[in-house]
Every structure is written in structure tokens, then in C-alpha cells.
């Protein structure tokens, strides 16, 4: 029985493996060069984090300032309602009842002189 490796050519196999390894090395060198060109470094990440923190703090402070401004405007110019509405003070001193003003009738002088009834006028009988 012949051995299964009897027709094995080691030299040809070495060349095929070397060719494949050379291709893999070349491709890996290209991949590493691309990664060096396109991947972020530690300094890039630190700059990005600093920028995000700066914008977040700025937006937060701006929002707080805007909220305080709006609330100040509302509290100064909006009419109060509910239990905060201005109520009329309750009188604590007893006041006299209000009387209507006196009616003044002005009668010209000489208007109250007695004049006799004209002739033929009916007069009502007086009750004693």
C-alpha cells in the first residue's frame, strides 16, 4: 500500500504557502496604514470629550438663564390668580349705617301766603 504522502511535493507546497503569507502581510500592511490614517488617537478622543463637555455646560447655563428670565417676566407682569390674588381688606372698625342724603326743597318767599279759593270752586268739607 502506497503511502498517501508519496507524491507530496514539499517545495511546491512551500512556495504556495509563502505566496499566501506574502499576500496576507501585504494586505495587513495596507489595513494598518488605513487604520493609522482613519482611526482616532487618544488626543483626538480627548479633544472630542472636551468639546462635548464645553457645549453641554454652555447649553445648561444658557437654559438656566433663559428659564430665570422667563420666570422673572411672568412673575412681574402676569396678573395674580387663585390664593395669590390681591384681596380687598376686610373692615375691622364698625361703621355707622349709611343714610341717604337729605332732600332740600327750596320755596321762594311769598309762595306760602294763603289765597282764597276762586268763586265757584268746590271745597272739601273739613272734618272736625
mmCIF file with all atom_site columns, C-alpha atoms in Angstrom:
data_model
loop_
_atom_site.group_PDB
_atom_site.id
_atom_site.type_symbol
_atom_site.label_atom_id
_atom_site.label_alt_id
_atom_site.label_comp_id
_atom_site.label_asym_id
_atom_site.label_entity_id
_atom_site.label_seq_id
_atom_site.pdbx_PDB_ins_code
_atom_site.Cartn_x
_atom_site.Cartn_y
_atom_site.Cartn_z
_atom_site.occupancy
_atom_site.B_iso_or_equiv
_atom_site.pdbx_formal_charge
_atom_site.auth_seq_id
_atom_site.auth_comp_id
_atom_site.auth_asym_id
_atom_site.auth_atom_id
_atom_site.pdbx_PDB_model_num
ATOM 1   C CA . UNK A 1 1   ? 0.000    0.000   0.000  1.00 0.00 ? 1   UNK A CA 1
ATOM 2   C CA . UNK A 1 2   ? 1.489    3.254   -1.052 1.00 0.00 ? 2   UNK A CA 1
ATOM 3   C CA . UNK A 1 3   ? 1.812    5.988   1.465  1.00 0.00 ? 3   UNK A CA 1
ATOM 4   C CA . UNK A 1 4   ? -0.617   8.875   0.981  1.00 0.00 ? 4   UNK A CA 1
ATOM 5   C CA . UNK A 1 5   ? 2.198    11.384  1.096  1.00 0.00 ? 5   UNK A CA 1
ATOM 6   C CA . UNK A 1 6   ? 4.182    9.566   -1.518 1.00 0.00 ? 6   UNK A CA 1
ATOM 7   C CA . UNK A 1 7   ? 3.526    12.083  -4.258 1.00 0.00 ? 7   UNK A CA 1
ATOM 8   C CA . UNK A 1 8   ? 3.810    15.107  -1.984 1.00 0.00 ? 8   UNK A CA 1
ATOM 9   C CA . UNK A 1 9   ? 5.999    17.916  -3.317 1.00 0.00 ? 9   UNK A CA 1
ATOM 10  C CA . UNK A 1 10  ? 7.225    19.861  -0.273 1.00 0.00 ? 10  UNK A CA 1
ATOM 11  C CA . UNK A 1 11  ? 8.974    22.516  -2.311 1.00 0.00 ? 11  UNK A CA 1
ATOM 12  C CA . UNK A 1 12  ? 5.811    23.413  -4.299 1.00 0.00 ? 12  UNK A CA 1
ATOM 13  C CA . UNK A 1 13  ? 3.785    23.478  -1.153 1.00 0.00 ? 13  UNK A CA 1
ATOM 14  C CA . UNK A 1 14  ? 6.299    25.842  0.473  1.00 0.00 ? 14  UNK A CA 1
ATOM 15  C CA . UNK A 1 15  ? 6.014    28.241  -2.442 1.00 0.00 ? 15  UNK A CA 1
ATOM 16  C CA . UNK A 1 16  ? 2.196    28.264  -2.243 1.00 0.00 ? 16  UNK A CA 1
ATOM 17  C CA . UNK A 1 17  ? 2.305    28.932  1.499  1.00 0.00 ? 17  UNK A CA 1
ATOM 18  C CA . UNK A 1 18  ? 4.945    31.657  1.094  1.00 0.00 ? 18  UNK A CA 1
ATOM 19  C CA . UNK A 1 19  ? 2.857    33.324  -1.609 1.00 0.00 ? 19  UNK A CA 1
ATOM 20  C CA . UNK A 1 20  ? -0.225   33.256  0.592  1.00 0.00 ? 20  UNK A CA 1
ATOM 21  C CA . UNK A 1 21  ? 1.678    34.636  3.595  1.00 0.00 ? 21  UNK A CA 1
ATOM 22  C CA . UNK A 1 22  ? 3.144    37.409  1.422  1.00 0.00 ? 22  UNK A CA 1
ATOM 23  C CA . UNK A 1 23  ? -0.362   38.376  0.254  1.00 0.00 ? 23  UNK A CA 1
ATOM 24  C CA . UNK A 1 24  ? -1.645   38.379  3.849  1.00 0.00 ? 24  UNK A CA 1
ATOM 25  C CA . UNK A 1 25  ? 1.299    40.517  5.019  1.00 0.00 ? 25  UNK A CA 1
ATOM 26  C CA . UNK A 1 26  ? 0.785    42.981  2.197  1.00 0.00 ? 26  UNK A CA 1
ATOM 27  C CA . UNK A 1 27  ? -2.948   43.231  2.922  1.00 0.00 ? 27  UNK A CA 1
ATOM 28  C CA . UNK A 1 28  ? -2.333   43.597  6.643  1.00 0.00 ? 28  UNK A CA 1
ATOM 29  C CA . UNK A 1 29  ? 0.190    46.383  5.988  1.00 0.00 ? 29  UNK A CA 1
ATOM 30  C CA . UNK A 1 30  ? -2.429   48.187  3.870  1.00 0.00 ? 30  UNK A CA 1
ATOM 31  C CA . UNK A 1 31  ? -5.040   47.712  6.588  1.00 0.00 ? 31  UNK A CA 1
ATOM 32  C CA . UNK A 1 32  ? -2.676   49.044  9.277  1.00 0.00 ? 32  UNK A CA 1
ATOM 33  C CA . UNK A 1 33  ? -1.806   52.066  7.153  1.00 0.00 ? 33  UNK A CA 1
ATOM 34  C CA . UNK A 1 34  ? -5.505   52.783  6.621  1.00 0.00 ? 34  UNK A CA 1
ATOM 35  C CA . UNK A 1 35  ? -6.199   52.420  10.348 1.00 0.00 ? 35  UNK A CA 1
ATOM 36  C CA . UNK A 1 36  ? -3.366   54.811  11.179 1.00 0.00 ? 36  UNK A CA 1
ATOM 37  C CA . UNK A 1 37  ? -4.826   57.296  8.724  1.00 0.00 ? 37  UNK A CA 1
ATOM 38  C CA . UNK A 1 38  ? -8.503   56.997  9.703  1.00 0.00 ? 38  UNK A CA 1
ATOM 39  C CA . UNK A 1 39  ? -8.683   55.881  13.328 1.00 0.00 ? 39  UNK A CA 1
ATOM 40  C CA . UNK A 1 40  ? -8.847   58.403  16.145 1.00 0.00 ? 40  UNK A CA 1
ATOM 41  C CA . UNK A 1 41  ? -5.960   58.726  18.502 1.00 0.00 ? 41  UNK A CA 1
ATOM 42  C CA . UNK A 1 42  ? -6.103   59.312  22.237 1.00 0.00 ? 42  UNK A CA 1
ATOM 43  C CA . UNK A 1 43  ? -5.564   63.051  21.688 1.00 0.00 ? 43  UNK A CA 1
ATOM 44  C CA . UNK A 1 44  ? -8.452   63.136  19.201 1.00 0.00 ? 44  UNK A CA 1
ATOM 45  C CA . UNK A 1 45  ? -10.747  61.468  21.728 1.00 0.00 ? 45  UNK A CA 1
ATOM 46  C CA . UNK A 1 46  ? -9.687   63.858  24.496 1.00 0.00 ? 46  UNK A CA 1
ATOM 47  C CA . UNK A 1 47  ? -10.407  66.853  22.234 1.00 0.00 ? 47  UNK A CA 1
ATOM 48  C CA . UNK A 1 48  ? -13.830  65.427  21.364 1.00 0.00 ? 48  UNK A CA 1
ATOM 49  C CA . UNK A 1 49  ? -14.707  64.849  25.025 1.00 0.00 ? 49  UNK A CA 1
ATOM 50  C CA . UNK A 1 50  ? -13.592  68.386  25.957 1.00 0.00 ? 50  UNK A CA 1
ATOM 51  C CA . UNK A 1 51  ? -15.736  69.827  23.160 1.00 0.00 ? 51  UNK A CA 1
ATOM 52  C CA . UNK A 1 52  ? -18.806  67.845  24.243 1.00 0.00 ? 52  UNK A CA 1
ATOM 53  C CA . UNK A 1 53  ? -18.345  68.905  27.875 1.00 0.00 ? 53  UNK A CA 1
ATOM 54  C CA . UNK A 1 54  ? -17.915  72.550  26.844 1.00 0.00 ? 54  UNK A CA 1
ATOM 55  C CA . UNK A 1 55  ? -21.096  72.558  24.757 1.00 0.00 ? 55  UNK A CA 1
ATOM 56  C CA . UNK A 1 56  ? -23.091  70.693  27.419 1.00 0.00 ? 56  UNK A CA 1
ATOM 57  C CA . UNK A 1 57  ? -22.098  73.120  30.173 1.00 0.00 ? 57  UNK A CA 1
ATOM 58  C CA . UNK A 1 58  ? -22.769  76.113  27.914 1.00 0.00 ? 58  UNK A CA 1
ATOM 59  C CA . UNK A 1 59  ? -26.193  74.824  26.885 1.00 0.00 ? 59  UNK A CA 1
ATOM 60  C CA . UNK A 1 60  ? -27.108  74.086  30.501 1.00 0.00 ? 60  UNK A CA 1
ATOM 61  C CA . UNK A 1 61  ? -26.095  77.564  31.698 1.00 0.00 ? 61  UNK A CA 1
ATOM 62  C CA . UNK A 1 62  ? -27.928  79.167  28.778 1.00 0.00 ? 62  UNK A CA 1
ATOM 63  C CA . UNK A 1 63  ? -31.076  77.184  29.565 1.00 0.00 ? 63  UNK A CA 1
ATOM 64  C CA . UNK A 1 64  ? -30.940  78.193  33.216 1.00 0.00 ? 64  UNK A CA 1
ATOM 65  C CA . UNK A 1 65  ? -30.501  81.869  32.286 1.00 0.00 ? 65  UNK A CA 1
ATOM 66  C CA . UNK A 1 66  ? -33.420  81.697  29.857 1.00 0.00 ? 66  UNK A CA 1
ATOM 67  C CA . UNK A 1 67  ? -35.628  79.989  32.447 1.00 0.00 ? 67  UNK A CA 1
ATOM 68  C CA . UNK A 1 68  ? -34.832  82.647  35.072 1.00 0.00 ? 68  UNK A CA 1
ATOM 69  C CA . UNK A 1 69  ? -35.566  85.425  32.562 1.00 0.00 ? 69  UNK A CA 1
ATOM 70  C CA . UNK A 1 70  ? -38.929  83.960  31.577 1.00 0.00 ? 70  UNK A CA 1
ATOM 71  C CA . UNK A 1 71  ? -39.944  83.324  35.182 1.00 0.00 ? 71  UNK A CA 1
ATOM 72  C CA . UNK A 1 72  ? -38.978  86.889  36.163 1.00 0.00 ? 72  UNK A CA 1
ATOM 73  C CA . UNK A 1 73  ? -41.099  88.270  33.336 1.00 0.00 ? 73  UNK A CA 1
ATOM 74  C CA . UNK A 1 74  ? -44.059  86.078  34.260 1.00 0.00 ? 74  UNK A CA 1
ATOM 75  C CA . UNK A 1 75  ? -43.857  86.900  37.956 1.00 0.00 ? 75  UNK A CA 1
ATOM 76  C CA . UNK A 1 76  ? -43.632  90.662  37.294 1.00 0.00 ? 76  UNK A CA 1
ATOM 77  C CA . UNK A 1 77  ? -46.249  91.073  34.565 1.00 0.00 ? 77  UNK A CA 1
ATOM 78  C CA . UNK A 1 78  ? -48.791  88.269  34.885 1.00 0.00 ? 78  UNK A CA 1
ATOM 79  C CA . UNK A 1 79  ? -51.900  89.058  36.948 1.00 0.00 ? 79  UNK A CA 1
ATOM 80  C CA . UNK A 1 80  ? -52.046  87.019  40.149 1.00 0.00 ? 80  UNK A CA 1
ATOM 81  C CA . UNK A 1 81  ? -54.735  84.380  40.375 1.00 0.00 ? 81  UNK A CA 1
ATOM 82  C CA . UNK A 1 82  ? -56.080  81.990  42.968 1.00 0.00 ? 82  UNK A CA 1
ATOM 83  C CA . UNK A 1 83  ? -54.923  82.371  46.525 1.00 0.00 ? 83  UNK A CA 1
ATOM 84  C CA . UNK A 1 84  ? -52.198  84.816  45.445 1.00 0.00 ? 84  UNK A CA 1
ATOM 85  C CA . UNK A 1 85  ? -54.713  87.305  44.019 1.00 0.00 ? 85  UNK A CA 1
ATOM 86  C CA . UNK A 1 86  ? -54.938  90.667  45.740 1.00 0.00 ? 86  UNK A CA 1
ATOM 87  C CA . UNK A 1 87  ? -57.925  90.681  48.079 1.00 0.00 ? 87  UNK A CA 1
ATOM 88  C CA . UNK A 1 88  ? -59.793  93.691  49.373 1.00 0.00 ? 88  UNK A CA 1
ATOM 89  C CA . UNK A 1 89  ? -59.037  94.373  53.025 1.00 0.00 ? 89  UNK A CA 1
ATOM 90  C CA . UNK A 1 90  ? -61.764  93.426  55.454 1.00 0.00 ? 90  UNK A CA 1
ATOM 91  C CA . UNK A 1 91  ? -63.073  96.367  57.513 1.00 0.00 ? 91  UNK A CA 1
ATOM 92  C CA . UNK A 1 92  ? -62.321  95.814  61.167 1.00 0.00 ? 92  UNK A CA 1
ATOM 93  C CA . UNK A 1 93  ? -63.902  99.000  62.520 1.00 0.00 ? 93  UNK A CA 1
ATOM 94  C CA . UNK A 1 94  ? -67.684  99.056  62.869 1.00 0.00 ? 94  UNK A CA 1
ATOM 95  C CA . UNK A 1 95  ? -69.101  101.788 60.658 1.00 0.00 ? 95  UNK A CA 1
ATOM 96  C CA . UNK A 1 96  ? -72.376  103.633 61.034 1.00 0.00 ? 96  UNK A CA 1
ATOM 97  C CA . UNK A 1 97  ? -75.105  102.686 58.589 1.00 0.00 ? 97  UNK A CA 1
ATOM 98  C CA . UNK A 1 98  ? -75.114  104.845 55.521 1.00 0.00 ? 98  UNK A CA 1
ATOM 99  C CA . UNK A 1 99  ? -78.041  107.286 55.426 1.00 0.00 ? 99  UNK A CA 1
ATOM 100 C CA . UNK A 1 100 ? -79.334  108.708 52.195 1.00 0.00 ? 100 UNK A CA 1
ATOM 101 C CA . UNK A 1 101 ? -78.601  112.398 51.723 1.00 0.00 ? 101 UNK A CA 1
ATOM 102 C CA . UNK A 1 102 ? -81.198  114.859 52.965 1.00 0.00 ? 102 UNK A CA 1
ATOM 103 C CA . UNK A 1 103 ? -83.685  116.231 50.442 1.00 0.00 ? 103 UNK A CA 1
ATOM 104 C CA . UNK A 1 104 ? -83.705  120.014 50.406 1.00 0.00 ? 104 UNK A CA 1
ATOM 105 C CA . UNK A 1 105 ? -86.735  121.776 48.951 1.00 0.00 ? 105 UNK A CA 1
ATOM 106 C CA . UNK A 1 106 ? -86.324  125.450 48.241 1.00 0.00 ? 106 UNK A CA 1
ATOM 107 C CA . UNK A 1 107 ? -89.560  127.501 48.369 1.00 0.00 ? 107 UNK A CA 1
ATOM 108 C CA . UNK A 1 108 ? -89.413  131.077 47.118 1.00 0.00 ? 108 UNK A CA 1
ATOM 109 C CA . UNK A 1 109 ? -90.559  133.793 49.569 1.00 0.00 ? 109 UNK A CA 1
ATOM 110 C CA . UNK A 1 110 ? -94.236  134.699 49.373 1.00 0.00 ? 110 UNK A CA 1
ATOM 111 C CA . UNK A 1 111 ? -95.295  131.365 47.935 1.00 0.00 ? 111 UNK A CA 1
ATOM 112 C CA . UNK A 1 112 ? -96.834  130.222 51.221 1.00 0.00 ? 112 UNK A CA 1
ATOM 113 C CA . UNK A 1 113 ? -99.288  133.052 51.619 1.00 0.00 ? 113 UNK A CA 1
ATOM 114 C CA . UNK A 1 114 ? -102.893 131.988 51.861 1.00 0.00 ? 114 UNK A CA 1
ATOM 115 C CA . UNK A 1 115 ? -105.058 132.830 48.937 1.00 0.00 ? 115 UNK A CA 1
ATOM 116 C CA . UNK A 1 116 ? -108.834 132.442 48.859 1.00 0.00 ? 116 UNK A CA 1
ATOM 117 C CA . UNK A 1 117 ? -110.328 129.873 46.537 1.00 0.00 ? 117 UNK A CA 1
ATOM 118 C CA . UNK A 1 118 ? -111.786 131.245 43.344 1.00 0.00 ? 118 UNK A CA 1
ATOM 119 C CA . UNK A 1 119 ? -115.529 131.712 43.137 1.00 0.00 ? 119 UNK A CA 1
ATOM 120 C CA . UNK A 1 120 ? -117.423 128.545 42.342 1.00 0.00 ? 120 UNK A CA 1
ATOM 121 C CA . UNK A 1 121 ? -114.643 126.165 43.293 1.00 0.00 ? 121 UNK A CA 1
ATOM 122 C CA . UNK A 1 122 ? -115.665 123.177 45.278 1.00 0.00 ? 122 UNK A CA 1
ATOM 123 C CA . UNK A 1 123 ? -114.123 122.837 48.613 1.00 0.00 ? 123 UNK A CA 1
ATOM 124 C CA . UNK A 1 124 ? -113.963 119.649 50.542 1.00 0.00 ? 124 UNK A CA 1
ATOM 125 C CA . UNK A 1 125 ? -115.718 119.631 53.887 1.00 0.00 ? 125 UNK A CA 1
ATOM 126 C CA . UNK A 1 126 ? -113.429 119.664 56.868 1.00 0.00 ? 126 UNK A CA 1
ATOM 127 C CA . UNK A 1 127 ? -113.669 117.003 59.421 1.00 0.00 ? 127 UNK A CA 1
ATOM 128 C CA . UNK A 1 128 ? -113.817 118.243 62.955 1.00 0.00 ? 128 UNK A CA 1
#
